[in-house]
C-alpha angles and dihedrals in degrees: 000000000000122000088242089069111073094201137351116280111233121218131191135166128220113221119205120167111292092340142305097279108087091226094048092106089067094062116105092239094049101091095206091172089061097047095104096047128097090230093062092057093041090055094050095047093044088053090051091050090050087061091053092241118172095233148325127237119212119209122230140164146179096246140029117291114268138194086221114077099220106021139041124265133206098231118141098181096076134064112278126181134040143210116239108275097216091050092048089054092048091050094049097041096084090049093058133056111192115014120099119242116214115176122189117249123189110224094193110089096000129097122248091214091062094045093047093059093040093055092040088054090049088052090054094045091050094039094238107335103107132120139149138227109218117212138175130215129207096181112128091207090059092050086055090062089068104032095208098110143352128240117209117241113258131185098223138347091250098045117118093243092052098055097095095042094048094045090052092050092052092045087052090050090052091053089045091057091045090056091047092050093048091049090052087056095043090096116057115228094254098039091115112079101168092189107165093185094059095030093236115136099169138017102236091200088066094059112086136202107230092202093197113183116177143140093275107024140035109191126167104184154156104181120241090228122075118244110293120254091252091047088225117027114217118280117205136175139183115235134184105170145013100291095053090038084061091054090052091048093048103042117004136095090199130025121196113213134181112223119165096206142006095269092054090045090052092051093048093049090049092051093049092048090051091050089047090056091048089052091054093247100109092122095048121093113251122177120213112202126191117227121218133171107224135206104182128187136149089251120047091217090055091053091050092046091051091053091048091051091051091046089054091051091049092048095235142053113277114238130170143192085251130058112277111223124197119181146070130319089251091054091047091050089053091051094047091052090049092050091043090058087063092065105273112140098200147344139245110208122203110209109222089210110020095206092052109027099041092060088044088058096045098039101030112025098036095053089047091052090047090053086057092048087241100119138043122270094203137014108270099192140036095220133062091234088054093051089052094047093247121140123228104263125232117252109261093216099047088045089053092049094050096040 
């Protein structure tokens, strides 16, 4: 890394079906017939690894995709249906060597005990490259899949009537992550003895009850899965406003945010850092990544025309919670450097058409960033924590025992 670059720029991609544009499946490169095959996902993630990206995130949910934010739709002209994100990551892990694998998990309605062992298993399968993206859902139809509680219908996450509901869901997600993290620590690193001569496989004194008692969960522990290779796999979350910023500040290693310009990025980073201090984590590393949807082509007019053609197929202009970028890899590199100057430590790019825009990132943007000495030229670590510059944390329970 050149001395002109103060710190390495981190780069991830968010994979969702055939791409983030709802008409992406109709593009010739989209491979919609392969969408529910392991090979499709292996190809995308291998492409991302070829570009030396830090990690990929894989979208998931508890109900079919919808053009409505908080309720289902009846559309048949867009991709509907998914494979399980954690299982995709576990399938692809042995086919890759360096790239981090970060599936989405929905905290609402699922159990932290199950997710803790699933992500711990992914960390073993990938030899230290696992993470998770924690998400909430306020869709009443998804609550109906489980039948354990109801969620009142709200118009939008930021509407006045939704404030209490949304705050509770994010508080629940924070407790969820806390339980998951404690379960990862519930086995000390040397709890497994495996001594055939004495017949002792584990040291029972090095397995710990987590005894979590909170408003949303009561979990005794320990886990059934030994402590993951990274100790603590990476926890990430997408955040658009104060309540989710607070979740990021309390529990995440990476927060994804959606600024439209450098001034907005600077304000968001400042708010998250203030929340981090309030949470007592001011000394802990916390990455803040900017999210952008990208349409990349060698000619900016071609990128804009491609978006317009897809918008026409969809029947409406595509908009997103994140900034939608159309242009060349050089123009995108300029924008990333401008946003980075506002305090962002990395970026998560959402390819509008996975088959087109992911290779444009790995084969166009990455070489441009390398020319600017702004991105790695080789993987420098075998773990996701290592790629992100995060140390392997001590086990909270063994530290307490030896203190």
